[in-house]
């Protein structure tokens, strides 16, 4: 592929708006009465990093195995978020916790992947973003700060710290350890000590180091946010008397493994902490983004105000509301891929053709395991997805709920058969009685998954095998991923997709 074509694709990704969609019935965070409800971002949006530039907030988060990665968002009230672009199209490995920085009128995203740390840059958060630059330094979860000497630094996991060049595109010297974390009580049930997510806030002459400890998954009470402060970004440190700032204390709570916090102030001078957590009973949704208010104490520390409950409505931050919907439904009638879509592991736009007849996907591999499916991120407990697919000879096309190449379920169609997938393999194959132009449907009713197929989208035949997907998550299979919805094309030839629809279904306790 030549350079102009690559640049055109990249600009398309960065400037594309959300695809045309139908009403999806999501239960959003903004109650419309001056309050919001967590999660602020429902679905898998872990490790949030946020920066305020004037009255505008920009945010990104981990993208792990999904490409294009590093979705950048914009907000003016920290509750309603509008997607802008993906900042990363080059596959460099699993992208973990990033750091979004605004420094001297330029934007930087530092992120770990593939055993090293990288940076991409842009003049505007909407992009275009640069190619990734390898900083050639190990560690995860970089946190950027400017010291009292005017130099730039990165904090890394396990308390390490390294100097950056003035342009932020390389490191100077070797990392050294300057912090050892806060020692939580040994009787607490955690996944590990795991000193991660160093984020720096400068206020009133102090450098506040906010970190994650306890491990990001495992027991309900594993993860937490702790804080320490010093007069320089390299210490010496004193620990907050209010630690842990955020922590799940009981498995009876709604939000489990709460941690990995980032501080930000709003336009009215109020402070907030954004972090991630698993929802009790819904680890399949991944780590969702939550927010709580922060207050500064008379002795110069910060804490969440007493009585704040992340499971109950909270007063909204100051700021205007921006349109915030990222629709998952897609008619596939446009000329570009919507921001809701990501490939698994490899960004492969060359496999797609946008035609008046729909999205044509070139088949690859033999099964969903090796076909690099195209996926989006459900935010709901229960939902229904449908798509129309036209299968060429030699191809198999389908509709999936996909956690990993070893763990997925759904339905596929080929010339002679209809396949029900469960536990990451073909489980039932029956004769194709509907032809190669077919409508497919998957219903996930709070982990009870049923699959359907139809010749016309009106009269549906249900597979006699339903699936329990409740264990399709990190605590079972590892990987830090989530159960995502999407389409795949395997075998040889092509599959044409039209009218992918996502519809949230009502569940108890939801309006």
Coordinates of C-alpha atoms in Angstrom, one line a residue:
X1 CA 0.0 0.0 0.0
X2 CA 1.5 3.4 -1.0
X3 CA 2.1 6.3 1.5
X4 CA -0.8 8.6 0.2
X5 CA -3.3 5.7 0.6
X6 CA -2.1 5.0 4.1
X7 CA -2.3 8.7 5.0
X8 CA -5.8 8.9 3.6
X9 CA -7.0 5.9 5.6
X10 CA -5.5 7.4 8.8
X11 CA -7.1 10.8 8.3
X12 CA -10.4 9.0 7.6
X13 CA -10.2 7.2 10.9
X14 CA -9.4 10.4 12.8
X15 CA -12.0 12.5 11.3
X16 CA -14.8 10.0 10.9
X17 CA -17.9 10.6 13.0
X18 CA -20.0 7.9 14.5
X19 CA -21.8 5.8 11.9
X20 CA -25.5 6.2 11.1
X21 CA -27.5 4.3 13.7
X22 CA -30.9 3.5 15.0
X23 CA -32.1 4.2 18.5
X24 CA -30.3 1.8 20.8
X25 CA -32.0 2.4 24.2
X26 CA -28.8 2.7 26.2
X27 CA -29.1 3.8 29.8
X28 CA -26.7 6.7 29.8
X29 CA -24.9 8.4 32.8
X30 CA -26.5 11.8 32.6
X31 CA -29.8 11.8 34.5
X32 CA -30.8 15.3 33.1
X33 CA -31.4 16.6 36.6
X34 CA -28.0 17.9 37.5
X35 CA -26.8 14.5 38.6
X36 CA -25.0 11.5 36.9
X37 CA -24.9 7.8 37.5
X38 CA -21.9 5.5 37.2
X39 CA -20.6 4.1 35.0
X40 CA -19.7 7.3 33.1
X41 CA -18.6 5.1 30.3
X42 CA -20.4 1.7 30.3
X43 CA -18.5 -1.2 28.7
X44 CA -14.8 -1.8 28.5
X45 CA -12.9 1.5 28.8
X46 CA -10.2 0.8 31.3
X47 CA -7.2 2.8 32.6
X48 CA -8.7 6.3 31.8
X49 CA -6.3 9.2 31.3
X50 CA -7.8 12.6 31.2
X51 CA -6.5 16.1 30.7
X52 CA -8.2 19.5 30.8
X53 CA -7.3 22.2 28.3
X54 CA -9.3 25.4 29.2
X55 CA -13.0 24.3 29.3
X56 CA -12.4 21.2 27.3
X57 CA -11.5 17.7 28.6
X58 CA -9.8 15.0 26.5
X59 CA -9.5 11.4 27.4
X60 CA -8.1 8.1 26.2
X61 CA -7.8 4.6 27.7
X62 CA -6.3 1.2 27.2
X63 CA -7.2 -0.5 23.9
X64 CA -5.3 -3.8 24.4
X65 CA -5.7 -6.2 21.5
X66 CA -8.1 -4.0 19.5
X67 CA -7.0 -1.9 16.4
X68 CA -7.3 0.9 15.5
X69 CA -6.5 1.8 19.1
X70 CA -6.3 4.7 21.6
X71 CA -9.7 6.2 21.0
X72 CA -9.6 9.9 22.0
X73 CA -12.7 11.5 23.5
X74 CA -13.9 15.1 24.2
X75 CA -16.2 16.4 26.9
X76 CA -17.0 19.6 28.7
X77 CA -18.6 18.2 31.8
X78 CA -16.7 14.9 32.4
X79 CA -20.0 13.0 32.0
X80 CA -21.0 13.3 28.4
X81 CA -18.2 12.2 26.1
X82 CA -17.9 12.4 22.3
X83 CA -15.4 10.2 20.4
X84 CA -13.0 12.1 18.1
X85 CA -10.6 9.6 16.6
X86 CA -8.3 6.7 17.0
X87 CA -4.7 7.8 17.6
X88 CA -3.0 4.4 16.8
X89 CA -3.3 2.3 13.6
X90 CA 0.1 0.6 13.7
X91 CA 0.0 -2.8 15.5
X92 CA 2.7 -2.7 18.2
X93 CA 1.2 -5.2 20.6
X94 CA -1.3 -5.1 23.4
X95 CA -1.8 -1.5 24.4
X96 CA -2.0 -1.0 28.1
X97 CA -2.6 2.0 30.3
X98 CA -1.8 5.2 28.4
X99 CA -1.1 8.8 29.5
X100 CA -2.6 11.7 27.6
X101 CA -0.6 14.9 28.0
X102 CA -1.0 18.5 26.8
X103 CA 2.4 20.2 26.9
X104 CA 3.5 23.4 25.1
X105 CA 0.5 23.4 22.7
X106 CA 1.1 19.8 21.7
X107 CA -0.7 16.5 22.6
X108 CA 1.2 13.4 23.6
X109 CA 0.0 9.9 24.4
X110 CA 2.5 7.7 26.2
X111 CA 1.6 4.0 26.3
X112 CA 3.2 0.6 26.9
X113 CA 3.0 -2.2 24.3
X114 CA 5.1 -5.1 23.2
X115 CA 7.5 -4.9 26.2
X116 CA 8.5 -1.3 25.7
X117 CA 6.9 2.2 25.9
X118 CA 5.8 4.3 22.9
X119 CA 4.6 7.9 22.2
X120 CA 2.3 9.4 19.6
X121 CA 1.8 13.1 19.1
X122 CA -0.6 15.5 17.5
X123 CA -1.2 19.3 17.2
X124 CA -4.9 18.7 17.9
X125 CA -6.7 16.0 19.8
X126 CA -8.7 15.3 16.6
X127 CA -5.4 14.3 14.9
X128 CA -3.8 13.4 12.7
X129 CA -1.6 11.6 15.2
X130 CA 2.0 10.6 14.4
X131 CA 3.4 7.2 13.9
X132 CA 4.4 5.6 17.2
X133 CA 7.9 6.3 18.4
X134 CA 9.6 3.6 20.5
X135 CA 11.1 5.1 23.7
X136 CA 13.0 1.8 24.3
X137 CA 12.2 1.7 28.0
X138 CA 10.5 -1.1 29.9
X139 CA 7.7 -0.8 32.5
X140 CA 4.0 -0.1 32.2
X141 CA 1.5 2.7 32.9
X142 CA 3.6 5.8 32.2
X143 CA 2.8 9.0 34.0
X144 CA 4.2 12.3 32.7
X145 CA 5.3 15.3 34.8
X146 CA 7.3 18.5 34.5
X147 CA 9.7 19.0 37.4
X148 CA 10.7 22.2 39.2
X149 CA 13.8 22.2 37.0
X150 CA 11.6 22.5 33.9
X151 CA 12.6 19.0 32.7
X152 CA 10.1 16.3 31.6
X153 CA 9.9 12.9 33.4
X154 CA 8.0 9.7 33.1
X155 CA 7.0 7.6 36.2
X156 CA 6.6 3.9 35.5
X157 CA 5.3 0.9 37.3
X158 CA 7.1 -0.5 40.4
X159 CA 8.1 3.0 41.4
X160 CA 10.6 3.7 38.6
X161 CA 11.3 7.1 37.0
X162 CA 13.1 8.2 33.9
X163 CA 14.1 11.6 32.4
X164 CA 12.6 12.5 29.0
X165 CA 14.2 14.6 26.3
X166 CA 12.8 18.1 25.9
X167 CA 10.8 17.0 22.9
X168 CA 9.3 14.1 24.8
X169 CA 10.3 11.6 22.1
X170 CA 13.1 9.8 23.8
X171 CA 14.5 9.0 27.3
X172 CA 17.8 10.1 28.8
X173 CA 19.6 7.7 31.0
X174 CA 18.3 4.6 32.7
X175 CA 15.2 4.4 34.9
X176 CA 15.8 4.4 38.7
X177 CA 13.5 3.5 41.5
X178 CA 12.3 6.5 43.6
X179 CA 9.1 5.1 45.1
X180 CA 8.0 1.9 46.9
X181 CA 4.3 2.3 47.3
X182 CA 1.9 2.4 50.2
X183 CA 1.8 -0.8 52.3
X184 CA -1.8 -1.8 52.7
X185 CA -2.8 -4.2 55.5
X186 CA -1.6 -7.7 54.8
X187 CA -5.0 -9.3 55.8
X188 CA -6.7 -7.6 52.8
X189 CA -7.7 -10.0 50.0
X190 CA -5.9 -8.7 46.9
X191 CA -4.5 -10.1 43.6
X192 CA -0.9 -8.9 44.2
X193 CA 0.9 -5.8 45.5
X194 CA 1.3 -4.6 41.9
X195 CA 2.5 -1.0 42.1
X196 CA 1.1 0.5 38.9
X197 CA -0.6 3.6 37.3
X198 CA 1.6 6.4 38.6
X199 CA -0.2 9.7 37.8
X200 CA 1.2 13.1 38.9
X201 CA -0.8 16.1 40.0
X202 CA 1.0 19.4 40.9
X203 CA -0.7 21.6 43.4
X204 CA 0.4 24.2 46.0
X205 CA 4.1 23.2 45.8
X206 CA 3.5 19.5 46.1
X207 CA 3.8 16.7 43.6
X208 CA 0.9 14.2 44.3
X209 CA 1.6 10.7 43.1
X210 CA -1.6 8.7 42.6
X211 CA -1.0 5.0 42.1
X212 CA -2.9 1.8 41.7
X213 CA -2.1 -1.2 43.9
X214 CA -3.6 -4.6 44.7
X215 CA -4.0 -6.0 41.2
X216 CA -6.6 -5.0 38.6
X217 CA -8.8 -8.2 38.8
X218 CA -9.1 -11.3 41.0
X219 CA -11.0 -10.8 44.3
X220 CA -13.6 -8.1 44.6
X221 CA -11.5 -6.2 47.1
X222 CA -8.2 -6.4 45.0
X223 CA -7.7 -3.0 43.3
X224 CA -7.3 0.4 45.0
X225 CA -6.1 4.0 44.6
X226 CA -3.4 5.3 46.9
X227 CA -1.6 8.6 47.1
X228 CA 1.7 10.1 48.3
X229 CA 3.3 13.5 48.0
X230 CA 6.7 15.2 47.8
X231 CA 8.2 18.5 47.0
X232 CA 9.8 17.0 43.8
X233 CA 8.7 14.4 41.4
X234 CA 11.4 12.0 42.6
X235 CA 10.7 12.2 46.3
X236 CA 11.1 11.8 49.2
X237 CA 7.5 10.7 49.6
X238 CA 5.0 10.8 52.4
X239 CA 1.9 8.7 52.3
X240 CA -1.6 10.1 52.5
X241 CA -3.4 9.5 55.8
X242 CA -6.5 9.0 53.7
X243 CA -5.3 6.0 51.8
X244 CA -6.8 4.1 50.1
X245 CA -8.6 6.9 48.3
X246 CA -10.7 4.5 46.3
X247 CA -11.2 0.8 47.3
X248 CA -13.9 -1.9 47.1
X249 CA -14.2 -3.0 50.7
X250 CA -16.8 -5.8 50.3
X251 CA -18.0 -8.2 47.7
X252 CA -21.5 -7.0 48.5
X253 CA -20.8 -3.7 46.7
X254 CA -21.9 -3.2 43.1
X255 CA -18.5 -2.1 41.9
X256 CA -15.6 -4.5 42.3
X257 CA -11.8 -4.0 41.9
X258 CA -12.1 -0.2 41.9
X259 CA -8.7 1.4 41.1
X260 CA -6.4 3.1 38.6
X261 CA -7.4 6.7 39.3
X262 CA -6.7 10.0 37.5
X263 CA -7.3 13.4 39.0
X264 CA -8.7 16.4 37.1
X265 CA -10.3 19.7 38.0
X266 CA -13.3 21.2 36.3
X267 CA -14.0 24.7 35.1
X268 CA -15.5 25.7 38.5
X269 CA -12.4 24.5 40.4
X270 CA -13.9 21.3 41.7
X271 CA -11.9 18.1 41.6
X272 CA -12.8 14.6 40.4
X273 CA -11.2 11.2 40.2
X274 CA -11.8 8.9 37.2
X275 CA -11.0 5.3 37.5
X276 CA -12.2 1.8 36.4
X277 CA -14.0 -1.1 38.0
X278 CA -15.8 -4.3 37.2
X279 CA -19.5 -4.5 37.8
X280 CA -20.6 -7.3 40.2
X281 CA -21.9 -10.2 38.1
X282 CA -20.9 -8.5 34.8
X283 CA -17.1 -9.0 34.4
X284 CA -17.9 -9.8 30.8
X285 CA -18.4 -6.1 30.2
X286 CA -14.8 -5.4 31.1
X287 CA -13.5 -2.6 33.3
X288 CA -16.0 0.3 33.1
X289 CA -15.1 4.0 33.8
X290 CA -16.4 5.5 37.0
X291 CA -16.1 9.0 38.5
X292 CA -16.3 10.4 42.0
X293 CA -15.8 13.9 43.5
X294 CA -12.6 14.8 45.3
X295 CA -12.2 17.3 48.2
X296 CA -9.0 18.8 49.5
X297 CA -8.4 18.7 53.2
X298 CA -7.1 21.5 55.4
X299 CA -3.8 19.6 55.8
X300 CA -3.3 19.5 52.0
X301 CA -4.4 16.0 51.1
X302 CA -7.3 14.8 49.0
X303 CA -10.0 12.3 49.5
X304 CA -13.4 11.2 48.3
X305 CA -16.0 13.0 50.5
X306 CA -17.6 10.8 53.2
X307 CA -20.9 9.4 52.2
X308 CA -20.1 9.3 48.5
X309 CA -21.5 6.1 46.9
X310 CA -20.4 5.3 43.3
X311 CA -23.5 3.1 43.0
X312 CA -25.9 6.1 43.6
X313 CA -26.5 9.4 41.7
X314 CA -23.9 12.1 42.2
X315 CA -24.0 15.8 41.5
X316 CA -22.5 16.6 38.1
X317 CA -19.4 18.6 37.4
X318 CA -19.6 22.1 35.9
X319 CA -19.5 22.5 32.2
X320 CA -21.6 22.4 29.0
X321 CA -23.1 19.2 27.6
X322 CA -21.7 17.9 24.3
X323 CA -23.3 15.3 22.1
X324 CA -22.0 12.0 23.5
X325 CA -23.4 9.0 21.8
X326 CA -21.2 6.4 20.2
X327 CA -23.8 4.4 18.3
X328 CA -23.0 0.7 17.8
X329 CA -25.6 0.1 15.1
X330 CA -24.3 0.7 11.5
X331 CA -26.1 0.5 8.2
X332 CA -22.8 -0.1 6.5
X333 CA -24.0 2.3 3.8
X334 CA -21.3 4.9 4.3
X335 CA -17.8 5.3 2.8
X336 CA -15.8 4.7 6.0
X337 CA -15.6 2.6 9.1
X338 CA -17.3 4.1 12.2
X339 CA -15.4 4.8 15.4
X340 CA -17.2 2.0 17.2
X341 CA -15.4 -0.7 15.1
X342 CA -12.1 -2.3 15.9
X343 CA -10.3 -5.4 14.5
X344 CA -8.9 -7.9 16.9
X345 CA -5.1 -7.7 17.0
X346 CA -4.5 -6.4 13.5
X347 CA -5.8 -3.3 11.8
X348 CA -6.8 -4.6 8.4
X349 CA -8.7 -1.9 6.4
X350 CA -7.5 -3.4 3.2
X351 CA -9.9 -6.3 3.8
X352 CA -12.9 -3.9 3.6
X353 CA -14.7 -2.4 0.6
X354 CA -17.5 0.2 1.1
X355 CA -20.0 -0.3 -1.6
X356 CA -23.6 0.8 -2.3
X357 CA -24.5 -2.8 -1.5
X358 CA -23.0 -2.8 1.9
X359 CA -19.7 -3.5 3.6
X360 CA -17.7 -6.2 1.7
X361 CA -15.2 -8.1 3.9
X362 CA -12.6 -10.3 2.3
X363 CA -12.6 -13.7 4.0
X364 CA -9.6 -14.7 6.1
X365 CA -8.7 -17.8 8.0
X366 CA -11.0 -20.8 8.5
X367 CA -12.8 -20.0 11.7
X368 CA -13.6 -17.0 13.9
X369 CA -10.4 -17.8 15.8
X370 CA -8.2 -16.8 12.9
X371 CA -10.5 -14.5 10.9
X372 CA -9.7 -11.2 12.7
X373 CA -13.3 -10.3 13.5
X374 CA -14.6 -6.7 13.4
X375 CA -15.9 -5.8 16.9
X376 CA -17.6 -3.1 19.0
X377 CA -18.1 -2.6 22.7
X378 CA -21.5 -3.3 24.3
X379 CA -22.3 -1.3 27.4
X380 CA -25.4 -3.1 28.5
X381 CA -26.4 -6.1 30.6
X382 CA -28.7 -7.4 28.0
X383 CA -28.9 -6.7 24.3
X384 CA -29.8 -8.0 20.8
X385 CA -27.6 -7.7 17.7
X386 CA -28.7 -8.5 14.2
X387 CA -27.1 -8.3 10.7
X388 CA -27.8 -9.2 7.2
X389 CA -25.1 -11.2 5.5
X390 CA -24.5 -12.3 1.9
X391 CA -22.0 -15.2 1.7
X392 CA -20.0 -15.9 -1.5
X393 CA -19.0 -19.5 -2.4
X394 CA -16.3 -20.8 -0.1
X395 CA -16.8 -18.3 2.6
X396 CA -18.4 -18.4 6.1
X397 CA -19.8 -15.3 7.6
X398 CA -21.2 -14.7 11.0
X399 CA -22.3 -12.8 14.1
X400 CA -20.3 -13.2 17.3
X401 CA -19.9 -12.4 20.9
X402 CA -16.1 -12.6 21.0
X403 CA -13.7 -12.6 24.1
X404 CA -10.6 -14.1 22.5
X405 CA -9.6 -16.6 19.8
X406 CA -10.2 -19.4 22.3
X407 CA -13.5 -18.0 23.8
X408 CA -16.5 -16.8 21.7
X409 CA -20.0 -17.8 20.8
X410 CA -22.4 -16.9 18.0
X411 CA -23.7 -18.1 14.6
X412 CA -22.1 -18.5 11.2
X413 CA -23.5 -19.4 7.8
X414 CA -21.8 -21.1 4.8
X415 CA -23.2 -22.5 1.5
X416 CA -24.2 -25.8 3.0
X417 CA -24.5 -25.2 6.7
X418 CA -25.5 -23.1 9.7
X419 CA -23.1 -23.3 12.6
X420 CA -23.6 -22.5 16.3
X421 CA -20.4 -21.6 18.0
X422 CA -19.8 -22.0 21.7
X423 CA -16.8 -22.3 23.9
X424 CA -14.6 -21.1 21.1
X425 CA -15.4 -23.8 18.6
X426 CA -18.1 -25.0 16.1
X427 CA -20.6 -26.9 18.4
X428 CA -23.6 -27.5 16.2
X429 CA -23.8 -27.7 12.4
X430 CA -27.2 -28.0 10.6
X431 CA -28.3 -27.9 7.0
X432 CA -28.6 -24.5 5.5
X433 CA -32.2 -24.0 4.6
X434 CA -32.1 -20.2 4.2
X435 CA -29.6 -19.7 1.4
X436 CA -26.5 -17.6 1.3
X437 CA -28.3 -14.3 1.8
X438 CA -29.3 -14.6 5.4
X439 CA -30.3 -12.6 8.5
X440 CA -28.5 -13.4 11.7
X441 CA -29.4 -12.6 15.3
X442 CA -27.7 -13.1 18.7
X443 CA -29.5 -12.3 22.0
X444 CA -27.5 -11.9 25.2
X445 CA -30.0 -11.8 28.0
X446 CA -27.7 -11.2 31.0
X447 CA -25.3 -14.0 30.0
X448 CA -27.9 -16.3 28.5
X449 CA -27.1 -16.3 24.8
X450 CA -29.4 -17.5 22.0
X451 CA -28.7 -17.5 18.3
X452 CA -31.1 -17.2 15.4
X453 CA -31.1 -17.2 11.6
X454 CA -33.7 -16.2 9.0
X455 CA -34.2 -15.9 5.2
X456 CA -36.0 -12.5 5.6
X457 CA -35.4 -11.0 9.0
X458 CA -39.0 -11.7 10.1
X459 CA -39.4 -15.4 10.6
X460 CA -36.6 -16.6 12.8
X461 CA -35.3 -20.1 13.4
X462 CA -33.6 -20.6 16.8
X463 CA -30.7 -22.9 17.4
X464 CA -31.5 -25.5 20.0
X465 CA -28.2 -24.7 21.8
X466 CA -28.2 -21.7 24.0
X467 CA -25.0 -20.6 25.7
X468 CA -24.0 -19.4 29.2
X469 CA -21.4 -16.7 28.6
X470 CA -21.1 -15.5 32.3
X471 CA -17.5 -16.9 32.5
X472 CA -16.2 -15.3 29.3
X473 CA -14.0 -12.8 31.1
X474 CA -10.5 -12.1 32.5
X475 CA -10.9 -13.9 35.8
X476 CA -11.5 -17.1 33.8
X477 CA -9.3 -16.7 30.7
X478 CA -6.9 -13.8 31.4
X479 CA -6.1 -11.2 28.8
X480 CA -7.8 -8.1 30.3
X481 CA -10.3 -8.2 27.5
X482 CA -14.2 -8.0 27.4
X483 CA -17.0 -9.8 25.6
X484 CA -17.5 -7.8 22.4
X485 CA -20.1 -8.0 19.6
X486 CA -19.2 -8.1 15.9
X487 CA -19.0 -9.8 12.6
X488 CA -16.5 -12.1 10.9
X489 CA -15.7 -13.5 7.4
X490 CA -13.7 -16.7 7.1
X491 CA -12.8 -19.2 4.4
X492 CA -12.4 -17.9 0.9
X493 CA -14.2 -15.2 -1.0
X494 CA -16.1 -12.4 0.6
X495 CA -19.0 -11.7 2.9
X496 CA -21.2 -8.6 2.5
X497 CA -22.7 -7.2 5.6
X498 CA -25.7 -4.8 5.8
X499 CA -27.6 -3.2 8.6
X500 CA -25.8 -4.2 11.8
X501 CA -28.2 -3.3 14.6
X502 CA -27.6 -3.2 18.3
X503 CA -30.6 -2.8 20.7
X504 CA -30.3 -2.7 24.5
X505 CA -32.9 -4.9 26.3
X506 CA -34.5 -3.9 29.6
X507 CA -33.2 -5.6 32.7
X508 CA -34.4 -5.4 36.3
X509 CA -33.4 -2.1 38.0
X510 CA -33.0 -0.3 34.7
X511 CA -35.4 2.3 33.4

